XYZ file of C-alpha atoms in Angstrom:
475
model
C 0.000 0.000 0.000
C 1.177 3.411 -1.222
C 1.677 6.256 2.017
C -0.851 8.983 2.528
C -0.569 10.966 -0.670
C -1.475 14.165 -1.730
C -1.544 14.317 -5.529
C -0.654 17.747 -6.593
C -1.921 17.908 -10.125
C -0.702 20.781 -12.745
C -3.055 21.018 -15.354
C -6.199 20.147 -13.449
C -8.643 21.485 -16.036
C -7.422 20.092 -19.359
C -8.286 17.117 -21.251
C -6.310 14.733 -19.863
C -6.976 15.494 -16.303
C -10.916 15.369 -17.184
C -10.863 12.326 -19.375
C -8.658 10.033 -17.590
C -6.960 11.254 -14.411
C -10.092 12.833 -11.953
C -11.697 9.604 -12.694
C -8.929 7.472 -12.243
C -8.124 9.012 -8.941
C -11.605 8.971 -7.749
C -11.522 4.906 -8.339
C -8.657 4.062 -6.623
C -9.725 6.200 -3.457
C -13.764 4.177 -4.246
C -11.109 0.441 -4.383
C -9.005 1.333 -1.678
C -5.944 1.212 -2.763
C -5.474 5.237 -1.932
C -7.723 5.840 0.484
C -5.641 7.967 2.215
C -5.507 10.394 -0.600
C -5.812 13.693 -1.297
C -5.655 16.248 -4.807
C -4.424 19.645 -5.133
C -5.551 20.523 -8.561
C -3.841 23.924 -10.395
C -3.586 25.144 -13.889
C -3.688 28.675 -15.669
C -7.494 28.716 -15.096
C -8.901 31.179 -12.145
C -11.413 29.496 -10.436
C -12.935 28.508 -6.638
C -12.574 25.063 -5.503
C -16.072 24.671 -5.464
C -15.516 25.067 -9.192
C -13.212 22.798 -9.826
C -14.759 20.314 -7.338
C -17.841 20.740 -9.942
C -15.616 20.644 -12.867
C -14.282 17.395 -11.506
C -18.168 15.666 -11.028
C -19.114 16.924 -14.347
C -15.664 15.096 -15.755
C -16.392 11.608 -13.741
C -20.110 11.586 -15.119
C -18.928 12.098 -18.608
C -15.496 9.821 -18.861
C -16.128 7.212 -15.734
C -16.722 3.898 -17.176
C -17.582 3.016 -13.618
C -21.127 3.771 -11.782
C -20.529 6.963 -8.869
C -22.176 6.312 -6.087
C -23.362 9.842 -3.848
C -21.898 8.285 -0.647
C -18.360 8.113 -2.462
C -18.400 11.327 -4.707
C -19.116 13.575 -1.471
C -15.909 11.682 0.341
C -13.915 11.954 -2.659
C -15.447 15.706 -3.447
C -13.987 17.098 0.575
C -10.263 15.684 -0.810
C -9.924 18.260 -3.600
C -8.558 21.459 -3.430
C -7.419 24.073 -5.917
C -4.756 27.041 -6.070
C -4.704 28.646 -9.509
C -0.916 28.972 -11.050
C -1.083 32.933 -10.865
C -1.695 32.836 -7.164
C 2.043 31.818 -7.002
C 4.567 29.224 -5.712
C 3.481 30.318 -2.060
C -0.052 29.950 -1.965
C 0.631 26.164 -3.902
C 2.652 25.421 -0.615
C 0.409 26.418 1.346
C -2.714 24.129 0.275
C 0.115 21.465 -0.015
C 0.651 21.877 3.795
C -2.933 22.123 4.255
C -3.726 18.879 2.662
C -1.154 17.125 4.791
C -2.474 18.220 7.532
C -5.810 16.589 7.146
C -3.654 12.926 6.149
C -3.157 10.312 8.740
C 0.536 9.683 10.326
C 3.592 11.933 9.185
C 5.358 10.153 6.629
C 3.004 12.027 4.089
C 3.885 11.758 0.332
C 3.979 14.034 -2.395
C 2.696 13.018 -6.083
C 3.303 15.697 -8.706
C 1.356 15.424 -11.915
C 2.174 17.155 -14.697
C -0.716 17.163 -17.255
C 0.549 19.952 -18.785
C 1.938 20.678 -22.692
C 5.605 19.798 -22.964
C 6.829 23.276 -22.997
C 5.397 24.133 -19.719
C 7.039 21.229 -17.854
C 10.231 22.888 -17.111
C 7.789 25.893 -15.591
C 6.208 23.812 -13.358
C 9.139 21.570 -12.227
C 10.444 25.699 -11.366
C 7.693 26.357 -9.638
C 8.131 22.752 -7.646
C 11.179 23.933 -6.700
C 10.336 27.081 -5.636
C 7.749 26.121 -3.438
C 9.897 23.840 -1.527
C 7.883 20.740 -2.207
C 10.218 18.669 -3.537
C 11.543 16.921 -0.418
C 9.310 13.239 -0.108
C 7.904 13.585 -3.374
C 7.762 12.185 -6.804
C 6.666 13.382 -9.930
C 5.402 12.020 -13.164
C 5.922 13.369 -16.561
C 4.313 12.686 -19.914
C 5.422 12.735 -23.352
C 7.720 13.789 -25.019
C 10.406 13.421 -23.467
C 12.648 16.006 -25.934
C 12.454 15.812 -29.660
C 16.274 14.414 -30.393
C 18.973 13.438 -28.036
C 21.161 16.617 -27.483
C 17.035 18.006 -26.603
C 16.239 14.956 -24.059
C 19.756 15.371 -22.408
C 19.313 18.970 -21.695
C 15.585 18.094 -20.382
C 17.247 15.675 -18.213
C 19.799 17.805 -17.185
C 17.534 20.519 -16.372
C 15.230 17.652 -14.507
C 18.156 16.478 -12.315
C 18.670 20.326 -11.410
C 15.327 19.906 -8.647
C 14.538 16.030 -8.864
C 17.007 12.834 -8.333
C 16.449 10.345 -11.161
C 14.702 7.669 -8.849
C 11.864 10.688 -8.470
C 11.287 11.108 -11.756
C 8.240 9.028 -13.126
C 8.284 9.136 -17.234
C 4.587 7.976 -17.949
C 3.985 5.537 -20.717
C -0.265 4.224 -20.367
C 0.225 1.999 -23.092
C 2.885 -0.103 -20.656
C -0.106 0.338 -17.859
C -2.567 -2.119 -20.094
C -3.134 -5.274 -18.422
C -2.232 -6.873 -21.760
C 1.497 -5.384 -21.897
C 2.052 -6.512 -18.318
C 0.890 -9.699 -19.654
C 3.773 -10.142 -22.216
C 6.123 -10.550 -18.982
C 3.494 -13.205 -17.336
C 2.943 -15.287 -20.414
C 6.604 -15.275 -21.361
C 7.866 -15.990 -17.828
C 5.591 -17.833 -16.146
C 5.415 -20.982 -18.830
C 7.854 -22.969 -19.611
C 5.994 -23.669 -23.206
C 6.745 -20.229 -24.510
C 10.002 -19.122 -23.050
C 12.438 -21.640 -24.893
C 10.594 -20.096 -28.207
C 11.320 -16.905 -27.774
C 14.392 -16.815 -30.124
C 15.331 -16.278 -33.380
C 15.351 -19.877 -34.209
C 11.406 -20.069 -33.847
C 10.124 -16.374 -34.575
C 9.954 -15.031 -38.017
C 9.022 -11.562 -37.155
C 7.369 -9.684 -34.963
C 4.765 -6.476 -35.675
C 3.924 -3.738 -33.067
C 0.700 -1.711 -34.927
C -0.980 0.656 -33.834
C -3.501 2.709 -35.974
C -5.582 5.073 -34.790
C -9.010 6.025 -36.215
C -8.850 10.431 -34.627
C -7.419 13.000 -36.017
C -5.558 16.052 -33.943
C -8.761 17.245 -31.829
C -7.292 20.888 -32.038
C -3.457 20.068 -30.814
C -2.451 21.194 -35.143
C 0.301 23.767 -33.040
C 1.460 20.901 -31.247
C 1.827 17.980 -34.044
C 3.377 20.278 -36.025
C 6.660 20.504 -33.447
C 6.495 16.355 -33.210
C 5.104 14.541 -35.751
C 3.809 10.625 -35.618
C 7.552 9.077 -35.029
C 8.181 11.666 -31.747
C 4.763 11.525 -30.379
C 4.054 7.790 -30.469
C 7.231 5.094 -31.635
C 9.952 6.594 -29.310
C 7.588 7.074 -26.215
C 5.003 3.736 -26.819
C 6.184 1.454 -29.401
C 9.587 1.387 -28.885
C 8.722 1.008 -24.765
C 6.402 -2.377 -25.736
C 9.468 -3.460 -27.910
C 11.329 -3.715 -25.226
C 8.938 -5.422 -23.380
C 8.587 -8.241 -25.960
C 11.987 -8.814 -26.628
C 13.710 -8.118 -23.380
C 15.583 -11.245 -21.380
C 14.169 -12.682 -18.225
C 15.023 -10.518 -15.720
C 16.834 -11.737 -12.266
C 13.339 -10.773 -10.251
C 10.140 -9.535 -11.092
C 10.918 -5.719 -9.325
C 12.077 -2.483 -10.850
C 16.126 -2.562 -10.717
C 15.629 -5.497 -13.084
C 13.152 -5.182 -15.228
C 14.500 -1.688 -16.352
C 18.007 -3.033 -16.461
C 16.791 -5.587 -19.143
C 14.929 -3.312 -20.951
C 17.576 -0.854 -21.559
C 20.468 -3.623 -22.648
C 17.201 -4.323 -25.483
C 17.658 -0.592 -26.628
C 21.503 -0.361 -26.337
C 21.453 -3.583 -29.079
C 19.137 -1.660 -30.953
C 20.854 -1.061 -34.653
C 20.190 2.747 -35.695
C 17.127 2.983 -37.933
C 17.931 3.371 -41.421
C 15.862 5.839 -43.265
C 15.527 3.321 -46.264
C 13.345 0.979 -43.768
C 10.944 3.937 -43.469
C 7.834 5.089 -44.770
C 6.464 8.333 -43.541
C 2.680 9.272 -44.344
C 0.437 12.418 -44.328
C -3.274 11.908 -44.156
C -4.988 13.732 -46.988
C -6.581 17.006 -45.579
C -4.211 17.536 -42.508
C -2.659 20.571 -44.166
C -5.832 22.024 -43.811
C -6.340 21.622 -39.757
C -5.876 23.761 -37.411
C -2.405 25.140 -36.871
C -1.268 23.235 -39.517
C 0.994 24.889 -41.860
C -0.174 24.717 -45.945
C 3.607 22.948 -46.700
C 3.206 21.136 -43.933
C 5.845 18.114 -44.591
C 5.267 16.657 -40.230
C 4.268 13.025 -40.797
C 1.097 11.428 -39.540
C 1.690 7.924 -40.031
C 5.066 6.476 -39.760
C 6.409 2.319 -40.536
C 9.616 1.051 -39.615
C 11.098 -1.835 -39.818
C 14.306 -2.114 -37.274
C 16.364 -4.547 -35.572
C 17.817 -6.090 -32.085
C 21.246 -7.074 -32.864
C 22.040 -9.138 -29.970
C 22.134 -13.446 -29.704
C 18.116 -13.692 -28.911
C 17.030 -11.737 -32.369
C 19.781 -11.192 -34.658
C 17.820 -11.042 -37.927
C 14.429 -11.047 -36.958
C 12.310 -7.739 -38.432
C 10.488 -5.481 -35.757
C 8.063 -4.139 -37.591
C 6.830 -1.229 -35.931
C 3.179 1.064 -37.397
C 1.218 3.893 -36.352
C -0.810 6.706 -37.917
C -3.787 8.821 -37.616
C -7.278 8.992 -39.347
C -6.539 5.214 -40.171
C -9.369 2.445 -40.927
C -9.400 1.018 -37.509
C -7.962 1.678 -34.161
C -6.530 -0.860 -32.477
C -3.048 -2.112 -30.038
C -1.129 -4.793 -30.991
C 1.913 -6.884 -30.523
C 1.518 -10.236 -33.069
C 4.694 -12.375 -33.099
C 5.454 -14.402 -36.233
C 6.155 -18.213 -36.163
C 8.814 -20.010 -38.644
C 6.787 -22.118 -40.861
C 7.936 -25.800 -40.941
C 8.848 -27.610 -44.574
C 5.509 -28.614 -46.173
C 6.869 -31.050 -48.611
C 5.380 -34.165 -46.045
C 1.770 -32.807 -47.217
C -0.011 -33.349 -50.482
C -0.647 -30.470 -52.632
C -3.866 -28.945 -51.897
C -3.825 -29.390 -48.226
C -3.603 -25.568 -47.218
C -0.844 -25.700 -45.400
C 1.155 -22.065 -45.155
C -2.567 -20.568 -46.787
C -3.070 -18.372 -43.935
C 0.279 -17.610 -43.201
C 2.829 -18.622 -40.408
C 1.110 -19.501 -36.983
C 0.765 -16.003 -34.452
C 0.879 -15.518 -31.349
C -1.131 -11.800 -31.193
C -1.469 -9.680 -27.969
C -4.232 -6.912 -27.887
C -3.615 -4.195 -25.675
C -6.929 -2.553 -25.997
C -9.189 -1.462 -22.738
C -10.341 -5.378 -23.270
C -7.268 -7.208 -23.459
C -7.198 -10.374 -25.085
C -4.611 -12.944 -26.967
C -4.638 -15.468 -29.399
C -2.638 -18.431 -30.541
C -3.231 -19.152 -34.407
C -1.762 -22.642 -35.683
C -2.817 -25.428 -38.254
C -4.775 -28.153 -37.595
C -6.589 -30.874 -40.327
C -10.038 -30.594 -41.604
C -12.681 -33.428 -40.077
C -13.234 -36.033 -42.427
C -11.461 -37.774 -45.524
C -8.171 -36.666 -47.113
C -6.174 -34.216 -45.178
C -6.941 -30.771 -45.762
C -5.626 -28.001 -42.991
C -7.306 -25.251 -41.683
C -6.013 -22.451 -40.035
C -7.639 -22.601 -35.504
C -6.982 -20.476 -32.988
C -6.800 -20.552 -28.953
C -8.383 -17.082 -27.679
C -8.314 -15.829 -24.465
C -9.962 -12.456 -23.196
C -9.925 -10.660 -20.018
C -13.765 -9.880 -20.330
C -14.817 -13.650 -20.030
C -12.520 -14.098 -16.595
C -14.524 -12.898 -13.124
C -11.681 -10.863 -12.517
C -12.188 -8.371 -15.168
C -13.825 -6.092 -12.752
C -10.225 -5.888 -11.331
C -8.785 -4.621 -14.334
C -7.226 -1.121 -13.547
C -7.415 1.312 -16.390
C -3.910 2.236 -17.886
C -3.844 5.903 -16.180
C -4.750 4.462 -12.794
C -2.684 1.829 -12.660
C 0.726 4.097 -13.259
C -0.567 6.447 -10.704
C -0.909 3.886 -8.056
C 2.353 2.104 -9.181
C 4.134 5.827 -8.880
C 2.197 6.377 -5.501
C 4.328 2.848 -4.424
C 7.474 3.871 -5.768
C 7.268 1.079 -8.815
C 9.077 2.537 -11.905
C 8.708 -1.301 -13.404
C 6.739 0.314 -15.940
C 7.973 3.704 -16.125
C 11.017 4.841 -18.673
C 14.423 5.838 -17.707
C 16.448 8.882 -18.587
C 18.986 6.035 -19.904
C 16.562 4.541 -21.743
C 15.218 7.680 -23.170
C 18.560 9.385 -24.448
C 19.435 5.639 -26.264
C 16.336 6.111 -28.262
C 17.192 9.815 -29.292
C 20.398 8.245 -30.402
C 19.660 5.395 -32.177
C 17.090 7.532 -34.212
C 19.071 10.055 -35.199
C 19.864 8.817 -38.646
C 16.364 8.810 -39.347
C 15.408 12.393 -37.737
C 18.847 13.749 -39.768
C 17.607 12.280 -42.916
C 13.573 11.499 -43.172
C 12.684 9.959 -45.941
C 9.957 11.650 -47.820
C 6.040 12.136 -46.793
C 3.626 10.377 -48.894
C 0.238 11.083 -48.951
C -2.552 8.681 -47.831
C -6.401 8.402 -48.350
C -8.302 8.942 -44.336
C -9.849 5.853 -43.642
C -6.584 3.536 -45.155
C -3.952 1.321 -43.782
C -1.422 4.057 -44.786
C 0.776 4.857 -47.936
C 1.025 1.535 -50.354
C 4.593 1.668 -49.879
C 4.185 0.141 -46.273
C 3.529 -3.477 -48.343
C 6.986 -3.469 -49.613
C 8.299 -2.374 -46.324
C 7.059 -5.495 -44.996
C 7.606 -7.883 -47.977
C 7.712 -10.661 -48.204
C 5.592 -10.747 -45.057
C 2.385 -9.161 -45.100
C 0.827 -6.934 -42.347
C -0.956 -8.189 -39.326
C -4.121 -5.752 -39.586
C -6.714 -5.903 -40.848
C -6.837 -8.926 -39.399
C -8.188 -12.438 -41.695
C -10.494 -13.227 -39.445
C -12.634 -11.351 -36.559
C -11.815 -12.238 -32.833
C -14.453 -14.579 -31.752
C -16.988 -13.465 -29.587
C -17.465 -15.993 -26.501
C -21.105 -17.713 -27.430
């Protein structure tokens, strides 16, 4: 169990905080496991805290997939409090010390949030400092974490000025998913799977994820980042690692990040020529967009691990926006065996090598995909599958969204799922031949699967979405 906390959280009125965090906190004070909590909310906007405790009810009725029960809103409602930015370091302090006051014990902990755009971080880590709330506290950061490497070593520099580097929580929800956790269980736990893991049974291996929205007003911001800084270095290079990390010597943080970052220091630099960049037709006409606007919205890349587990084997990595589906997942590639034993006709290698498919969504599931003969005379194959989703279990109720699972991990002290500044500055570096040198931006219909090039990327595989076949729904 995490100490009594007070969360102080910058950038209290803005999307984030309303979609995914005041919810979030609200369910892990209704579960328990921070019932000795307590928010500070601040952000540019001048209100009461009878405003923002309304601001906050109005967000958990409209983003809470969870029913609010009065008893539990009007105990959660007496734990906010708000100081807005322009009433100054001081006054912050002060309802810091305030909330404290009203925790049990005195080994009270601070959380710092900071929901705020990435060029106001360094503002409010100042004003974190200035305030003299540092001492006992942690704070979490989200994306991105710089735009190149000499940019993420200055912002860790400038970090390390006010916080130690075991403070300093770099957020990453797609890691909070019960499905990427999963990876380590399914991997770890059985010794079926393990002794697979290699690059004498795995073909390839695809990380995709497409998503369906467009920039909901942030043109300003996508413009300074594009799809490869906003989503590959700080998600899909962070489940990479996951997937092809080694077993770690324990199951705690020392460990699993040590593992993790040996997977990105074998990383080979990405090569422009296995990259296809993508711009959805009509984004040069958003918002804050500029008309020559050459910032990609959809990126591919093909890279590899060069160390003795997956010398050889493709990661292929995809993501985009206004694409024909959204969806979050990790599929891993089987070696087909020979097929001269079966008679011609039989189907074998029809559908492809045999998958083993993670889905990270808000529903996790996986599947196991493999051959297996057609009831009745001759031998003809079809293509099965072994599914598993969270939904069917009677634990799903006990399935922590991604946001409140990182909080509560960060409240503990658990950077297992968190990214390092190590970590961080190796991606910067093994992507600057790519961010030197971008290959050009091709255009792509909204709705697609991205710019055709992306089949040749890929060749002579093919992509693992859209998928052949639906995931069955239980009956």
């Amino acid at each position: 169990m995490a100490a009594p906390l007070t969360v102080i959280l910058f950038g209290a009125t803005g999307d984030l905080a309303k979609r995914k965090l005041i919810p979030g906190m609200l369910h892990l004070f209704q579960s328990g496991l921070l019932e000795d909590m307590r928010v500070v909310g601040t952000s540019l906007d001048d209100m009461s805290v009878d405003d923002f405790r309304e601001l906050a009810l109005k967000a958990i009725k409209e983003h809470s997939t969870r029913t609010l029960k009065d008893e539990d809103w009007n105990a959660f409602a007496q734990r906010l409090d708000y100081v807005p930015m322009s009433a100054g370091p001081d006054a912050l302090k002060a309802a810091v010390l305030r909330s404290e006051e009203l925790l049990p014990g005195d080994n009270e902990l601070r959380l710092h949030y900071l929901s705020v755009p990435p060029k106001a971080a360094l503002s409010a880590v100042r004003t974190i400092g200035e305030a003299g709330l540092v001492e006992n506290s942690r704070i979490i950061m989200e994306k991105p974490f710089g735009t190149d490497y000499e940019s993420s070593r200055k912002l860790n520099r400038q970090l390390h000025e006010v916080f130690d580097e075991a403070q300093i929580f770099r957020i990453d929800h797609f890691l909070g998913k019960e499905a990427a956790q999963n990876i380590l269980a399914f991997r770890f736990a059985n010794g079926l799977f393990e002794p697979i893991w290699h690059r004498n049974s795995i073909d390839h291996v695809q990380i995709d994820v497409p998503e369906t929205l467009g920039l909901t007003q942030r043109g300003d911001f996508y413009e300074t980042t594009g799809a490869y800084r906003d989503m590959v270095v700080t998600h899909l290079l962070q489940m990479l690692a996951f997937t092809a990390m080694e077993p770690p010597t324990a199951l705690e943080p020392a460990s699993i990040n040590r593992e993790k970052t040996k997977v990105f220091r074998s990383m080979s630099p990405i090569e422009p020529s296995n990259v296809v960049r993508g711009q959805y037709v009509g984004y040069r006409n958003e918002p804050g967009v500029a008309p020559d606007s050459e910032t990609e919205t959809f990126v591919a890349i093909k890279c590899y691990i060069d160390n003795w587990r997956w010398a050889g084997v493709p990661f292929y990595l995809r993501t985009g926006k206004r694409m024909a589906e959204g969806a979050r997942i990790i599929s891993i590639a089987f070696k087909e065996p020979p097929r001269s034993m079966f008679p011609a006709g039989s189907g074998v290698g029809d559908h492809g090598p045999d998958h083993l498919t993670f889905d990270l969504s808000d529903q996790p599931r996986m599947s196991l995909s493999f051959y297996g003969k057609r009831p009745g005379p001759g031998y003809r194959l079809d293509k099965l599958s072994m599914q598993f989703a969270m939904k069917d279990t009677n634990w799903a109720g006990s399935v922590l969204e991604a946001y409140e699972r990182l909080i509560y991990d960060a409240a503990r002290g658990d950077s297992t799922l968190f990214t390092s500044a190590n970590g961080v500055e190796r991606l910067w570096e093994v992507s600057q031949p790519l961010l030197e040198n971008p290959p050009i931006v091709r255009p792509y219909d909204q709705g697609s699967w991205g710019p055709n090039q992306i089949h040749q990327l890929v060749s002579p595989f093919s992509w693992r979405l859209p998928f052949e076949r639906r995931w069955r729904e239980p009956s």
